Amino acid sequence: MPRIKTKRTKAAPEGFDKIQPTLADFDLRLKEVHSEQGSKLAAKANEGTWKILQLTHERSRYIFDLFYKRKAISKELYEWLLREKYADKMLIAKWKKRGYEKLCCLRCIQSSESSSEGHTCICRVPRSVLEKNSKDGVVTFTRCTHCGCSGCASSD
Amino acid sequence: MARLWREYKTPDGSKYYYNIESKQSTRERPSDFAEQELDGKKRKLQQTKVACSLDLANNSKLSICQDGSRRFKLGDSGTLQEEIGDEESLNILSQSDEQKLKRLVRSGKKKGEFDTQVHEEVLKHLETLTNPPEKAAEEKGQESDFPSSNSESSAEDHIVAGYSTSEEESDNEVQSLDEVHSESEAQTENELHKENFSSGSSSDLENKEIFTSMFPLYSLDPFSTWNMQSKKLQDDPRFYKVGKDSVREQYFEEWCTRQCNNSKSTDDYVNESELDSESEPDSDRLEPTKYHYLSHIVSKATIKPETLAKDIRAEQKTLFRQFKIKNSLDKKAQEAFISKILFYYKKLDHNQRVDVFEKLLDSKSRSIELGLRHTNKLKDMPLHGDLPEKPFAIETLLLELEDCIDIHGLNKSIQTEVQYYVLGIKPKTIAMKKCLQNYESKV
């Protein structure tokens, strides 16, 4: 979620007007997701946040791409966007590292907090390894519980 | 002709034979059963139409049937066999392009759509394989005649042995053969797909062009995401020229980077040209060379044999501050340059230093000539007259002269030469003028 604009927030640097429509679109989608009614099934208890996490991931990726891949925005604007929390600074920091290029969310690499006995999330395991380790070559894993990621290893 | 004898199994599993014409049934194998069997097989072999045939050694031929199987025609016998014993032919086969053969097999399977191009290619290849070692083949001819006939008979033996078994077994065999064929076909298909993928790169490029040409038409926003922009395109048939969405996204990203950079570079270009047009008439904008002021300071300083760089800095503190040397050069670079130039000041007297300077310009004369510009301006300058009296005017003259040899563009390398700075401003201007007079006369 971006910060709420107040009198004290600095004015957006030049070039913000070019990306504003896209950011507004993201906001709209986020609102739609918020208003959706989640499932009451206990089995789907985790799924409520998946879409929100996915959207924030997408927006972070968008800003990351704008600055590092397309080189379409200035450094000032990029920093302003990070400060206003349009993108997840910590997540982007991970994306710059080798092996974490496609990381879905920070919780999935947080070994101390995860429920799966102190390991990183299953979505970090490459699909080829999953296939190799399964008995009959069929992978039962579809989505991780943290953010609904279906696999974010760099080799996938 | 239908076969007379049929083989059946009783419910307990033992075999019996039944004649469909005489309606006889026996448990013993009828004497004419095997022959029939062979006849039937032969017919089967010949029934499969030959799609094309390729010449191998010793009159034998490789025929590719329409059902995709390979048969060998031995000599003049005219019968098709599944195996070939002839060593030479086998050699040729092993040397020939397996890929192309497989493709031939595949094209042979599609009735009516026979790939003549591949056929010709394979034929050519086989010709080159068979022709050059012709002599050797002739020499071997007498020897190889014997084994070939031998192999023929052995092959026939094999066939007899293979098909003299019961119908069921042979059926099994045929099935397994078919399976092998289908497997190999699957393989070839896979390979073909791969080939298509690699050889289809040209068509991919076309598709990419078509695909990217859509973007400006639909006025896509290069500052947006593919996820949102793709909705605008989805109804266009060209959208599906590219099969995978990840590939589409990649193309979109490429287009975006190009778009963003284009707009930026055009902005930059405009800015630069504006700057240029502004700066040219203004002589104040003339940029001094990298060590211009530093060399000026050194030339002003009193230099003794034991002077060091830091002594000069201590002595000329005010000048250092005045020319803001700190802004353009850091301490290390300053010291390195001063100590280098001090060598010239300590070891050589003024005339020698002028010589050094002129030598440098001589050695660079080629590039200076190339970089020469504003020739009309050069003519206007008081090259032949005396120097102006004010030191500021002298300096501007020097800077203008330097500009004329394009010292910030083509002749950038001169800027970094230490020998270029061994003179103070005034003697340097004189030497420079002298040098440029030569060029002017050439122009």
Coordinates of C-alpha atoms in Angstrom, one line a residue:
Chain A
M1 CA 0.0 0.0 0.0
P2 CA 1.3 3.4 -0.8
R3 CA 1.6 6.0 2.0
I4 CA -1.3 8.3 2.5
K5 CA -0.5 11.7 1.0
T6 CA -0.4 14.6 3.4
K7 CA 0.8 18.1 3.3
R8 CA 4.3 17.0 4.3
T9 CA 4.8 14.5 1.5
K10 CA 7.3 15.7 -1.0
A11 CA 6.0 16.4 -4.5
A12 CA 6.6 13.6 -6.9
P13 CA 9.6 14.1 -9.1
E14 CA 9.4 14.6 -12.8
G15 CA 8.1 11.7 -14.8
F16 CA 5.5 10.5 -12.3
D17 CA 2.7 11.6 -14.5
K18 CA 3.8 9.0 -17.1
I19 CA 3.4 6.1 -14.7
Q20 CA 0.5 7.4 -12.8
P21 CA -2.2 5.8 -14.9
T22 CA -0.7 2.4 -14.4
L23 CA -0.3 2.9 -10.7
A24 CA -3.9 4.0 -10.5
D25 CA -4.9 0.8 -12.3
F26 CA -3.0 -1.2 -9.7
D27 CA -4.9 0.7 -7.0
L28 CA -8.2 -0.1 -8.6
R29 CA -7.4 -3.8 -8.8
L30 CA -6.3 -3.8 -5.2
K31 CA -9.6 -2.2 -4.2
E32 CA -11.5 -4.8 -6.1
V33 CA -9.6 -7.6 -4.3
H34 CA -10.3 -6.0 -1.0
S35 CA -14.0 -5.9 -1.5
E36 CA -14.1 -9.6 -2.6
Q37 CA -15.6 -11.9 -0.1
G38 CA -13.2 -14.6 1.0
S39 CA -14.0 -18.2 1.5
K40 CA -15.2 -19.4 4.9
L41 CA -13.7 -22.8 4.5
A42 CA -11.0 -23.5 7.0
A43 CA -8.9 -25.2 4.3
K44 CA -8.8 -21.9 2.4
A45 CA -8.0 -19.8 5.5
N46 CA -4.6 -18.8 4.0
E47 CA -5.9 -17.8 0.6
G48 CA -7.4 -14.5 1.7
T49 CA -4.1 -12.6 1.3
W50 CA -2.8 -14.3 -1.8
K51 CA -4.3 -12.0 -4.3
I52 CA -3.2 -8.9 -2.4
L53 CA 0.4 -10.3 -2.1
Q54 CA 0.3 -11.1 -5.7
L55 CA -0.7 -7.6 -6.7
T56 CA 1.9 -5.9 -4.5
H57 CA 4.5 -8.3 -6.0
E58 CA 3.4 -7.3 -9.5
R59 CA 3.6 -3.6 -8.7
S60 CA 7.0 -4.0 -7.1
R61 CA 8.1 -5.9 -10.2
Y62 CA 6.7 -3.2 -12.4
I63 CA 8.7 -0.4 -10.7
F64 CA 11.8 -2.6 -10.6
D65 CA 11.5 -3.2 -14.3
L66 CA 10.9 0.5 -15.0
F67 CA 14.1 1.5 -13.3
Y68 CA 16.5 -1.4 -13.9
K69 CA 15.3 -3.0 -17.1
R70 CA 13.6 -0.4 -19.2
K71 CA 15.5 2.5 -17.6
A72 CA 12.4 4.6 -18.1
I73 CA 12.4 6.5 -14.8
S74 CA 14.9 8.7 -13.1
K75 CA 16.7 7.7 -9.9
E76 CA 14.9 10.4 -8.0
L77 CA 11.5 9.2 -9.1
Y78 CA 12.5 5.6 -8.3
E79 CA 13.6 6.5 -4.8
W80 CA 10.5 8.6 -4.2
L81 CA 8.4 5.6 -5.3
L82 CA 10.2 3.4 -2.8
R83 CA 9.9 6.0 0.0
E84 CA 6.2 6.3 -0.7
K85 CA 6.0 2.5 -0.6
Y86 CA 4.7 1.9 -4.1
A87 CA 7.2 -0.9 -4.2
D88 CA 8.6 -3.2 -1.6
K89 CA 12.2 -2.1 -1.1
M90 CA 13.2 -5.2 0.7
L91 CA 11.8 -7.5 -2.0
I92 CA 13.6 -5.5 -4.7
A93 CA 16.8 -5.8 -2.8
K94 CA 16.4 -9.6 -2.9
W95 CA 15.7 -9.6 -6.7
K96 CA 19.1 -8.1 -7.3
K97 CA 20.7 -11.1 -5.8
R98 CA 21.6 -14.2 -7.8
G99 CA 19.2 -17.0 -7.3
Y100 CA 16.5 -14.7 -6.0
E101 CA 15.6 -13.1 -9.3
K102 CA 12.0 -14.3 -9.2
L103 CA 11.3 -14.4 -5.5
C104 CA 7.6 -14.2 -4.8
C105 CA 7.6 -12.8 -1.3
L106 CA 9.9 -12.3 1.7
R107 CA 8.1 -14.7 3.9
C108 CA 8.9 -17.6 1.6
I109 CA 12.6 -17.2 2.4
Q110 CA 12.2 -16.5 6.0
S111 CA 13.4 -19.8 7.5
S112 CA 13.0 -18.9 11.2
E113 CA 9.3 -17.9 10.9
S114 CA 8.1 -20.5 8.5
S115 CA 5.9 -23.3 9.7
S116 CA 7.8 -25.9 7.7
E117 CA 10.4 -26.8 10.3
G118 CA 12.8 -24.0 9.7
H119 CA 13.2 -24.5 6.0
T120 CA 12.5 -22.1 3.2
C121 CA 9.2 -22.4 1.4
I122 CA 8.5 -25.2 -1.0
C123 CA 7.9 -22.7 -3.8
R124 CA 11.6 -21.9 -3.8
V125 CA 12.4 -25.5 -4.9
P126 CA 13.0 -25.8 -8.6
R127 CA 10.4 -27.8 -10.4
S128 CA 13.0 -30.2 -11.8
V129 CA 14.1 -31.1 -8.3
L130 CA 10.5 -31.6 -7.2
E131 CA 9.9 -34.0 -10.1
K132 CA 13.1 -35.9 -9.3
N133 CA 12.3 -36.3 -5.7
S134 CA 8.7 -37.4 -6.2
K135 CA 8.0 -41.1 -6.4
D136 CA 6.3 -41.3 -9.7
G137 CA 7.3 -38.0 -11.3
V138 CA 4.0 -36.3 -10.4
V139 CA 4.4 -33.1 -8.4
T140 CA 1.6 -32.6 -5.9
F141 CA 2.6 -29.1 -4.9
T142 CA 0.5 -26.5 -6.5
R143 CA 0.7 -23.3 -4.4
C144 CA 2.5 -22.4 -1.2
T145 CA 0.6 -21.3 1.8
H146 CA 2.3 -18.0 2.3
C147 CA 1.5 -16.1 -0.8
G148 CA 0.0 -18.6 -3.2
C149 CA 3.2 -18.8 -5.2
S150 CA 3.3 -21.8 -7.6
G151 CA 7.1 -21.9 -7.8
C152 CA 9.6 -19.0 -8.0
A153 CA 13.0 -20.7 -8.4
S154 CA 15.2 -18.8 -10.8
S155 CA 15.6 -21.8 -13.0
D156 CA 11.9 -22.3 -13.6
Chain B
M1 CA -5.5 -65.0 -52.7
A2 CA -6.7 -65.8 -49.2
R3 CA -4.8 -68.2 -47.2
L4 CA -6.2 -71.6 -47.0
W5 CA -4.9 -72.7 -43.6
R6 CA -5.6 -70.7 -40.5
E7 CA -4.1 -71.2 -37.2
Y8 CA -6.4 -71.1 -34.1
K9 CA -6.1 -71.9 -30.5
T10 CA -8.2 -74.2 -28.5
P11 CA -9.5 -73.0 -25.2
D12 CA -6.8 -75.0 -23.4
G13 CA -4.1 -73.2 -25.4
S14 CA -2.9 -75.8 -27.9
K15 CA -2.8 -74.9 -31.5
Y16 CA -4.8 -76.4 -34.4
Y17 CA -5.1 -75.6 -38.0
Y18 CA -8.2 -75.1 -40.1
N19 CA -8.6 -75.1 -43.8
I20 CA -11.2 -72.7 -44.8
E21 CA -11.9 -74.3 -48.2
S22 CA -12.1 -77.9 -47.3
K23 CA -13.3 -77.2 -43.8
Q24 CA -10.7 -79.6 -42.4
S25 CA -9.1 -79.2 -39.1
T26 CA -5.9 -80.8 -37.8
R27 CA -3.7 -80.6 -34.9
E28 CA -0.6 -81.3 -37.0
R29 CA 1.0 -78.6 -38.9
P30 CA 0.0 -78.9 -42.6
S31 CA 2.8 -79.2 -45.0
D32 CA 1.8 -76.2 -47.1
F33 CA 1.2 -73.9 -44.2
A34 CA 4.7 -72.4 -44.0
E35 CA 4.8 -71.7 -47.7
Q36 CA 1.5 -69.9 -47.5
E37 CA 2.8 -68.0 -44.6
L38 CA 5.8 -66.9 -46.5
D39 CA 3.7 -66.0 -49.5
G40 CA 1.4 -64.0 -47.4
K41 CA 4.3 -62.1 -45.8
K42 CA 5.8 -61.4 -49.2
R43 CA 2.6 -60.1 -50.4
K44 CA 2.3 -58.0 -47.3
L45 CA 5.8 -56.6 -48.0
Q46 CA 5.0 -55.8 -51.5
Q47 CA 1.6 -54.4 -50.7
T48 CA 3.1 -51.6 -48.9
K49 CA 3.7 -49.1 -51.6
V50 CA 7.2 -47.9 -52.2
A51 CA 7.4 -44.2 -51.8
C52 CA 10.9 -43.8 -53.0
S53 CA 14.1 -45.8 -53.4
L54 CA 17.7 -45.0 -52.9
D55 CA 20.6 -46.7 -54.6
L56 CA 23.1 -48.5 -52.4
A57 CA 26.1 -50.6 -53.3
N58 CA 26.0 -53.8 -55.3
N59 CA 22.7 -53.1 -57.1
S60 CA 20.8 -53.2 -53.8
K61 CA 18.3 -50.5 -53.1
L62 CA 16.8 -48.9 -50.0
S63 CA 13.1 -48.4 -50.5
I64 CA 11.1 -46.3 -48.2
C65 CA 7.5 -47.5 -48.1
Q66 CA 4.4 -45.5 -47.6
D67 CA 3.8 -47.0 -44.2
G68 CA 7.1 -45.5 -43.1
S69 CA 9.1 -48.7 -43.0
R70 CA 12.4 -49.3 -44.6
R71 CA 12.9 -52.3 -46.9
F72 CA 15.9 -53.4 -48.8
K73 CA 15.8 -54.6 -52.4
L74 CA 18.7 -57.0 -53.0
G75 CA 20.3 -57.2 -56.4
D76 CA 17.8 -58.2 -59.1
S77 CA 15.8 -60.5 -57.0
G78 CA 13.1 -57.9 -56.8
T79 CA 12.0 -58.9 -53.3
L80 CA 11.9 -56.5 -50.4
Q81 CA 13.6 -57.5 -47.3
E82 CA 13.7 -56.0 -43.9
E83 CA 17.4 -56.5 -43.3
I84 CA 20.5 -56.2 -45.4
G85 CA 23.7 -58.1 -44.9
D86 CA 25.7 -56.4 -47.5
E87 CA 28.6 -54.6 -45.7
E88 CA 29.1 -51.9 -48.3
S89 CA 25.5 -50.9 -48.3
L90 CA 25.5 -50.9 -44.6
N91 CA 28.5 -48.7 -44.6
I92 CA 26.9 -46.3 -46.9
L93 CA 23.8 -46.3 -44.8
S94 CA 25.7 -45.5 -41.7
Q95 CA 27.5 -42.7 -43.4
S96 CA 24.3 -41.2 -44.9
D97 CA 22.5 -38.6 -42.9
E98 CA 20.2 -40.4 -40.5
Q99 CA 18.2 -37.2 -39.9
K100 CA 17.3 -36.8 -43.6
L101 CA 16.4 -40.4 -43.9
K102 CA 14.1 -40.1 -41.0
R103 CA 12.5 -37.1 -42.6
L104 CA 12.1 -39.0 -45.8
V105 CA 10.4 -41.7 -43.9
R106 CA 8.1 -39.2 -42.4
S107 CA 7.3 -37.5 -45.6
G108 CA 6.8 -40.9 -47.3
K109 CA 4.1 -41.6 -44.7
K110 CA 2.1 -38.7 -45.8
K111 CA 0.6 -40.0 -49.0
G112 CA 0.7 -37.6 -51.9
E113 CA 2.8 -35.1 -50.0
F114 CA 6.1 -36.6 -50.7
D115 CA 9.0 -34.3 -49.9
T116 CA 11.0 -34.3 -53.2
Q117 CA 13.5 -31.8 -51.9
V118 CA 14.7 -34.0 -49.1
H119 CA 14.7 -36.9 -51.5
E120 CA 17.0 -35.1 -53.9
E121 CA 19.3 -34.0 -51.1
V122 CA 19.6 -37.6 -49.8
L123 CA 20.2 -38.8 -53.3
K124 CA 23.0 -36.4 -53.9
H125 CA 24.5 -37.3 -50.6
L126 CA 24.4 -41.0 -51.4
E127 CA 25.9 -40.3 -54.8
T128 CA 28.8 -38.6 -53.2
L129 CA 29.1 -41.4 -50.8
T130 CA 29.1 -44.1 -53.5
N131 CA 31.0 -42.5 -56.3
P132 CA 34.4 -41.4 -54.9
P133 CA 35.3 -44.9 -53.5
E134 CA 34.2 -46.4 -56.8
K135 CA 37.6 -47.9 -57.6
A136 CA 37.8 -49.4 -54.3
A137 CA 34.4 -50.8 -54.7
E138 CA 35.4 -52.3 -58.1
E139 CA 38.5 -53.8 -56.6
K140 CA 36.4 -55.2 -53.8
G141 CA 33.7 -56.2 -56.3
Q142 CA 34.9 -59.7 -56.8
E143 CA 35.3 -60.2 -53.2
S144 CA 32.1 -58.6 -52.2
D145 CA 30.1 -60.5 -54.7
F146 CA 30.5 -63.7 -52.7
P147 CA 29.5 -62.3 -49.4
S148 CA 26.7 -60.4 -50.9
S149 CA 25.2 -63.6 -52.3
N150 CA 25.9 -65.2 -49.1
S151 CA 24.2 -62.5 -47.2
E152 CA 21.3 -62.7 -49.5
S153 CA 20.7 -66.3 -48.8
S154 CA 21.3 -65.7 -45.1
A155 CA 18.7 -62.9 -45.2
E156 CA 16.3 -65.2 -46.9
D157 CA 17.1 -67.8 -44.3
H158 CA 16.3 -65.3 -41.7
I159 CA 13.1 -64.5 -43.2
V160 CA 12.1 -68.1 -43.5
A161 CA 13.1 -68.6 -39.9
G162 CA 11.3 -65.5 -38.8
Y163 CA 8.0 -66.2 -40.5
S164 CA 7.9 -69.9 -40.4
T165 CA 6.6 -69.5 -36.9
S166 CA 3.0 -69.4 -36.1
E167 CA 0.8 -66.6 -37.3
E168 CA 0.3 -65.3 -33.8
E169 CA 4.0 -64.9 -33.1
S170 CA 4.7 -63.3 -36.4
D171 CA 1.8 -61.0 -35.7
N172 CA 3.5 -60.1 -32.4
E173 CA 6.6 -59.5 -34.2
V174 CA 5.0 -57.2 -36.7
Q175 CA 3.4 -55.4 -33.8
S176 CA 6.6 -55.0 -32.0
L177 CA 8.2 -53.8 -35.3
D178 CA 5.3 -51.3 -35.6
E179 CA 5.9 -50.2 -32.1
V180 CA 9.6 -49.6 -32.9
H181 CA 8.6 -47.7 -36.0
S182 CA 6.2 -45.6 -34.1
E183 CA 8.7 -44.9 -31.5
S184 CA 11.3 -43.9 -34.0
E185 CA 8.7 -41.8 -35.7
A186 CA 7.9 -40.1 -32.5
Q187 CA 11.6 -39.4 -32.1
T188 CA 11.9 -38.1 -35.6
E189 CA 8.9 -35.9 -35.0
N190 CA 10.5 -34.5 -31.9
E191 CA 13.7 -33.8 -33.7
L192 CA 11.7 -32.3 -36.5
H193 CA 10.0 -30.0 -34.0
K194 CA 13.4 -29.0 -32.7
E195 CA 14.5 -28.3 -36.2
N196 CA 11.5 -26.3 -36.8
F197 CA 12.2 -24.3 -33.7
S198 CA 15.7 -23.5 -34.7
S199 CA 15.1 -23.2 -38.4
G200 CA 11.9 -21.3 -37.8
S201 CA 13.8 -18.5 -36.2
S202 CA 13.4 -16.4 -39.4
S203 CA 9.7 -16.8 -39.3
D204 CA 9.9 -16.0 -35.6
L205 CA 11.6 -12.8 -36.4
E206 CA 8.8 -12.0 -38.9
N207 CA 6.2 -12.8 -36.3
K208 CA 8.1 -10.6 -33.9
E209 CA 8.1 -7.7 -36.3
I210 CA 4.4 -8.1 -37.0
F211 CA 3.7 -8.4 -33.4
T212 CA 5.7 -5.4 -32.3
S213 CA 4.2 -3.3 -35.2
M214 CA 0.9 -3.6 -33.4
F215 CA 2.1 -1.7 -30.4
P216 CA 2.2 1.8 -31.8
L217 CA -1.0 1.1 -33.7
Y218 CA -2.9 0.5 -30.5
S219 CA -1.0 3.3 -28.9
L220 CA 0.3 1.2 -26.1
D221 CA 1.9 2.9 -23.1
P222 CA 5.6 2.1 -22.8
F223 CA 5.4 3.0 -19.1
S224 CA 2.8 0.4 -18.3
T225 CA 2.8 -3.3 -17.6
W226 CA 2.2 -6.1 -20.1
N227 CA -0.6 -7.4 -18.0
M228 CA -2.7 -4.3 -18.6
Q229 CA -1.6 -3.4 -22.1
S230 CA -2.3 -6.9 -23.5
K231 CA -6.0 -6.4 -22.9
K232 CA -6.0 -3.8 -25.7
L233 CA -4.5 -6.2 -28.1
Q234 CA -6.3 -9.4 -27.4
D235 CA -8.9 -9.1 -30.1
D236 CA -6.4 -8.7 -32.9
P237 CA -5.6 -11.8 -34.8
R238 CA -2.0 -10.7 -35.0
F239 CA -1.8 -11.1 -31.2
Y240 CA -1.8 -14.9 -31.7
K241 CA 1.2 -14.9 -34.1
V242 CA 3.3 -15.4 -31.0
G243 CA 2.2 -18.4 -29.1
K244 CA 3.5 -18.0 -25.6
D245 CA 2.5 -15.2 -23.3
S246 CA 6.0 -15.1 -21.8
V247 CA 7.4 -14.5 -25.2
R248 CA 4.9 -11.8 -25.9
E249 CA 5.8 -10.1 -22.7
Q250 CA 9.4 -10.3 -23.6
Y251 CA 8.8 -8.6 -26.9
F252 CA 6.7 -5.9 -25.2
E253 CA 9.5 -5.3 -22.7
E254 CA 12.0 -4.9 -25.5
W255 CA 9.7 -2.5 -27.3
C256 CA 9.3 -0.5 -24.1
T257 CA 13.0 -0.2 -23.5
R258 CA 13.5 1.0 -27.0
Q259 CA 10.7 3.4 -26.7
C260 CA 11.9 4.9 -23.4
N261 CA 15.4 5.2 -24.6
N262 CA 14.4 6.8 -27.8
S263 CA 12.5 9.5 -26.2
K264 CA 15.3 10.1 -23.8
S265 CA 18.1 10.2 -26.4
T266 CA 16.1 12.6 -28.6
D267 CA 15.7 14.8 -25.6
D268 CA 19.4 14.6 -24.9
Y269 CA 20.2 15.3 -28.5
V270 CA 18.1 18.4 -28.6
N271 CA 19.7 19.6 -25.4
E272 CA 23.2 19.0 -26.8
S273 CA 22.5 20.8 -30.0
E274 CA 21.0 23.7 -28.1
L275 CA 24.1 23.8 -25.8
D276 CA 26.4 23.7 -28.8
S277 CA 24.6 26.5 -30.6
E278 CA 24.7 28.5 -27.4
S279 CA 28.3 27.9 -26.6
E280 CA 29.8 28.5 -29.9
P281 CA 29.5 32.2 -30.2
D282 CA 30.3 32.7 -26.6
S283 CA 34.1 32.7 -26.1
D284 CA 33.6 32.5 -22.4
R285 CA 32.4 28.9 -22.9
L286 CA 35.8 27.9 -24.2
E287 CA 36.9 25.0 -22.0
P288 CA 40.4 24.8 -20.8
T289 CA 42.3 21.6 -21.1
K290 CA 42.5 19.2 -18.2
Y291 CA 45.7 20.4 -16.6
H292 CA 45.6 23.9 -18.0
Y293 CA 45.5 25.9 -14.8
L294 CA 47.8 23.5 -12.9
S295 CA 50.5 23.9 -15.5
H296 CA 50.0 27.6 -15.4
I297 CA 50.5 27.6 -11.6
V298 CA 53.6 25.5 -11.9
S299 CA 55.1 27.8 -14.5
K300 CA 54.5 30.7 -12.1
A301 CA 56.1 29.0 -9.2
T302 CA 59.7 29.2 -8.2
I303 CA 61.3 25.9 -8.8
K304 CA 64.4 24.7 -7.1
P305 CA 66.0 21.3 -7.5
E306 CA 64.6 20.1 -4.3
T307 CA 61.0 21.4 -4.8
L308 CA 58.2 18.9 -4.4
A309 CA 54.6 18.9 -5.4
K310 CA 53.4 19.8 -2.0
D311 CA 55.8 22.7 -1.8
I312 CA 54.2 24.2 -4.9
R313 CA 50.8 23.7 -3.4
A314 CA 51.9 25.4 -0.2
E315 CA 53.5 28.3 -2.2
Q316 CA 50.6 28.9 -4.6
K317 CA 47.7 28.4 -2.3
T318 CA 45.8 31.4 -3.5
L319 CA 46.1 30.5 -7.1
F320 CA 44.9 27.0 -6.3
R321 CA 41.9 28.5 -4.7
Q322 CA 41.4 31.0 -7.4
F323 CA 41.3 28.4 -10.2
K324 CA 39.2 26.0 -8.1
I325 CA 41.5 23.2 -8.9
K326 CA 40.0 21.1 -6.2
N327 CA 36.8 20.8 -8.3
S328 CA 38.3 19.3 -11.4
L329 CA 41.2 17.2 -10.0
D330 CA 41.5 15.4 -6.7
K331 CA 44.6 15.6 -4.6
K332 CA 46.3 12.5 -5.9
A333 CA 45.9 13.5 -9.5
Q334 CA 47.2 16.9 -8.8
E335 CA 50.3 15.6 -7.0
A336 CA 51.0 13.0 -9.7
F337 CA 50.8 15.6 -12.5
I338 CA 52.9 18.3 -10.7
S339 CA 55.7 15.8 -9.9
K340 CA 55.7 14.7 -13.5
I341 CA 55.9 18.3 -14.8
L342 CA 58.5 19.3 -12.3
F343 CA 60.9 16.9 -13.9
Y344 CA 60.8 18.9 -17.1
Y345 CA 61.2 22.2 -15.3
K346 CA 64.1 20.9 -13.2
K347 CA 66.1 19.2 -16.0
L348 CA 65.4 21.3 -19.0
D349 CA 65.7 25.0 -19.6
H350 CA 63.1 27.1 -21.5
N351 CA 64.3 26.5 -25.0
Q352 CA 64.6 22.7 -24.5
R353 CA 61.1 22.7 -23.2
V354 CA 59.9 24.5 -26.3
D355 CA 61.6 21.8 -28.3
V356 CA 59.8 19.1 -26.3
F357 CA 56.5 20.8 -26.9
E358 CA 57.0 21.2 -30.6
K359 CA 58.1 17.6 -30.9
L360 CA 54.9 16.5 -29.3
L361 CA 52.9 18.5 -31.7
D362 CA 54.9 17.2 -34.6
S363 CA 54.3 13.6 -33.5
K364 CA 50.6 14.4 -33.3
S365 CA 50.6 16.4 -36.5
R366 CA 48.5 13.8 -38.3
S367 CA 45.6 13.8 -35.9
I368 CA 45.8 17.5 -35.5
E369 CA 45.4 18.0 -39.2
L370 CA 42.4 15.7 -39.1
G371 CA 40.9 17.6 -36.1
L372 CA 41.5 21.0 -37.7
R373 CA 38.3 23.1 -37.8
H374 CA 37.0 26.6 -37.9
T375 CA 39.6 27.4 -40.5
N376 CA 38.1 30.7 -41.4
K377 CA 38.2 31.6 -37.7
L378 CA 41.9 30.7 -37.7
K379 CA 42.5 33.1 -40.5
D380 CA 40.8 35.9 -38.7
M381 CA 43.1 35.4 -35.7
P382 CA 46.2 37.5 -35.4
L383 CA 48.4 34.5 -36.1
H384 CA 51.2 36.5 -37.7
G385 CA 51.1 39.5 -35.6
D386 CA 52.3 40.0 -32.1
L387 CA 50.6 38.6 -29.0
P388 CA 47.9 40.7 -27.3
E389 CA 49.2 42.5 -24.3
K390 CA 46.6 41.5 -21.7
P391 CA 47.3 38.1 -20.1
F392 CA 43.6 37.3 -20.3
A393 CA 43.6 37.9 -24.1
I394 CA 46.5 35.7 -24.5
E395 CA 44.7 32.9 -22.6
T396 CA 41.6 33.3 -24.7
L397 CA 43.7 33.1 -27.8
L398 CA 45.3 29.9 -26.6
L399 CA 42.0 28.4 -25.8
E400 CA 40.7 29.3 -29.2
L401 CA 43.7 27.8 -30.8
E402 CA 43.2 24.7 -28.8
D403 CA 39.5 24.6 -29.8
C404 CA 40.6 24.9 -33.5
I405 CA 42.5 21.6 -33.2
D406 CA 39.5 20.1 -31.6
I407 CA 41.3 19.3 -28.4
H408 CA 38.1 18.2 -26.6
G409 CA 37.0 15.9 -29.3
L410 CA 39.2 14.2 -31.8
N411 CA 42.5 15.2 -30.2
K412 CA 41.6 14.3 -26.7
S413 CA 44.7 12.3 -26.3
I414 CA 46.9 15.4 -26.4
Q415 CA 45.2 16.6 -23.3
T416 CA 46.6 13.8 -21.2
E417 CA 50.2 14.2 -22.5
V418 CA 52.5 15.7 -19.9
Q419 CA 54.7 17.2 -22.6
Y420 CA 51.8 19.4 -23.6
Y421 CA 52.0 21.3 -20.3
V422 CA 55.7 21.9 -20.1
L423 CA 55.3 25.5 -21.1
G424 CA 53.6 28.5 -19.4
I425 CA 50.7 30.1 -21.1
K426 CA 52.5 32.7 -23.0
P427 CA 55.3 30.6 -24.6
K428 CA 52.8 27.9 -25.2
T429 CA 50.6 30.3 -27.2
I430 CA 53.6 31.4 -29.2
A431 CA 54.6 27.8 -30.0
M432 CA 51.1 26.9 -30.8
K433 CA 50.8 29.8 -33.2
K434 CA 53.9 28.8 -34.9
C435 CA 52.7 25.2 -35.3
L436 CA 49.3 26.3 -36.6
Q437 CA 50.8 28.6 -39.1
N438 CA 52.2 25.6 -40.8
Y439 CA 48.8 24.0 -41.0
E440 CA 47.2 27.2 -42.2
S441 CA 49.6 27.4 -45.1
K442 CA 48.7 23.9 -46.0
V443 CA 45.0 24.7 -45.8

